[in-house]
Every structure is written in C-alpha cells, then in structure tokens.
Amino acid sequence: MRADHVEVSRDAAKSKWLIRIESGEEVIRRHCDASKNADDQTLRSAAQKTTQDQGYEVDLTSISIRR
C-alpha cells in the first residue's frame, strides 16, 4: 500500500516528534524520539522508516515537516 501523505510535526505535550501517515481515510500517528533540533534529513529518514514499518510505501517528496 502507498501512503498519500506523511507529515512530521513537534508534539509539545509529549516533547517528541509526531509522524502522521495518511492513506485515504485512514490516519496513523506514531511518535519518534529524534532530538528537538533534528535536521530535515534525520526527520525524513525517521518518517520513511516508520511508514515502512507500518506496511506502507512512501515517496520522500510526499513527506512534509512542520516546525
């Protein structure tokens, strides 16, 4: 299956990065322990790995990062 969109944003309440995977109507949320000051490449790699772990394929251009 292919993820339509993947978004990485900071979850201030948990002090972790939140990876949000969208595939059609389904939305999966997973947290990531990357440092608060992680660069975009680190966050994209974490999002890609998490998405693949959930059984989805992802195009790196469909990953957006909100700081």
Short mmCIF file of C-alpha atoms in Angstrom, two decimals:
data_model
loop_
_atom_site.label_atom_id
_atom_site.label_comp_id
_atom_site.label_asym_id
_atom_site.label_seq_id
_atom_site.Cartn_x
_atom_site.Cartn_y
_atom_site.Cartn_z
CA MET A 1 0.00 0.00 0.00
CA ARG A 2 1.11 3.54 -0.62
CA ALA A 3 0.77 6.41 1.86
CA ASP A 4 -0.85 9.50 0.33
CA HIS A 5 0.87 11.95 2.66
CA VAL A 6 3.24 11.84 5.61
CA GLU A 7 3.66 14.80 7.97
CA VAL A 8 6.21 15.25 10.75
CA SER A 9 5.48 17.82 13.46
CA ARG A 10 6.56 18.50 17.02
CA ASP A 11 4.19 17.27 19.73
CA ALA A 12 4.86 19.77 22.53
CA ALA A 13 2.72 17.86 25.05
CA LYS A 14 4.91 14.74 24.78
CA SER A 15 8.17 16.50 23.78
CA LYS A 16 8.52 14.16 20.80
CA TRP A 17 8.12 14.31 17.05
CA LEU A 18 4.76 13.09 15.72
CA ILE A 19 4.64 11.23 12.41
CA ARG A 20 1.21 11.33 10.82
CA ILE A 21 0.63 8.85 7.97
CA GLU A 22 -2.41 9.36 5.73
CA SER A 23 -3.69 6.75 3.32
CA GLY A 24 -7.15 7.54 2.03
CA GLU A 25 -9.42 7.91 5.06
CA GLU A 26 -7.02 6.10 7.38
CA VAL A 27 -4.67 8.13 9.59
CA ILE A 28 -1.91 6.56 11.68
CA ARG A 29 0.00 8.54 14.31
CA ARG A 30 3.36 7.42 15.69
CA HIS A 31 5.88 9.22 17.88
CA CYS A 32 9.60 9.49 17.15
CA ASP A 33 12.39 10.08 19.67
CA ALA A 34 14.58 12.25 17.40
CA SER A 35 16.09 15.27 19.14
CA LYS A 36 14.20 18.56 19.19
CA ASN A 37 16.86 20.12 16.94
CA ALA A 38 16.97 17.24 14.42
CA ASP A 39 17.66 18.27 10.84
CA ASP A 40 15.21 17.67 7.98
CA GLN A 41 17.14 14.66 6.62
CA THR A 42 17.01 12.90 10.01
CA LEU A 43 13.27 13.53 10.32
CA ARG A 44 12.59 12.37 6.74
CA SER A 45 14.55 9.16 7.37
CA ALA A 46 12.64 8.50 10.61
CA ALA A 47 9.32 9.15 8.86
CA GLN A 48 10.26 6.85 5.99
CA LYS A 49 11.29 4.03 8.34
CA THR A 50 8.15 4.41 10.48
CA THR A 51 5.93 4.43 7.39
CA GLN A 52 7.59 1.29 6.05
CA ASP A 53 7.30 -0.38 9.48
CA GLN A 54 3.53 0.23 9.28
CA GLY A 55 3.40 -1.57 5.91
CA TYR A 56 3.23 1.45 3.60
CA GLU A 57 5.42 2.68 0.79
CA VAL A 58 6.21 6.38 0.75
CA ASP A 59 7.69 8.79 -1.76
CA LEU A 60 10.18 11.09 0.00
CA THR A 61 8.62 14.09 -1.75
CA SER A 62 5.30 13.37 0.00
CA ILE A 63 6.88 13.86 3.46
CA SER A 64 6.33 17.35 4.89
CA ILE A 65 7.95 18.74 8.02
CA ARG A 66 6.26 21.34 10.21
CA ARG A 67 8.46 23.03 12.77
#
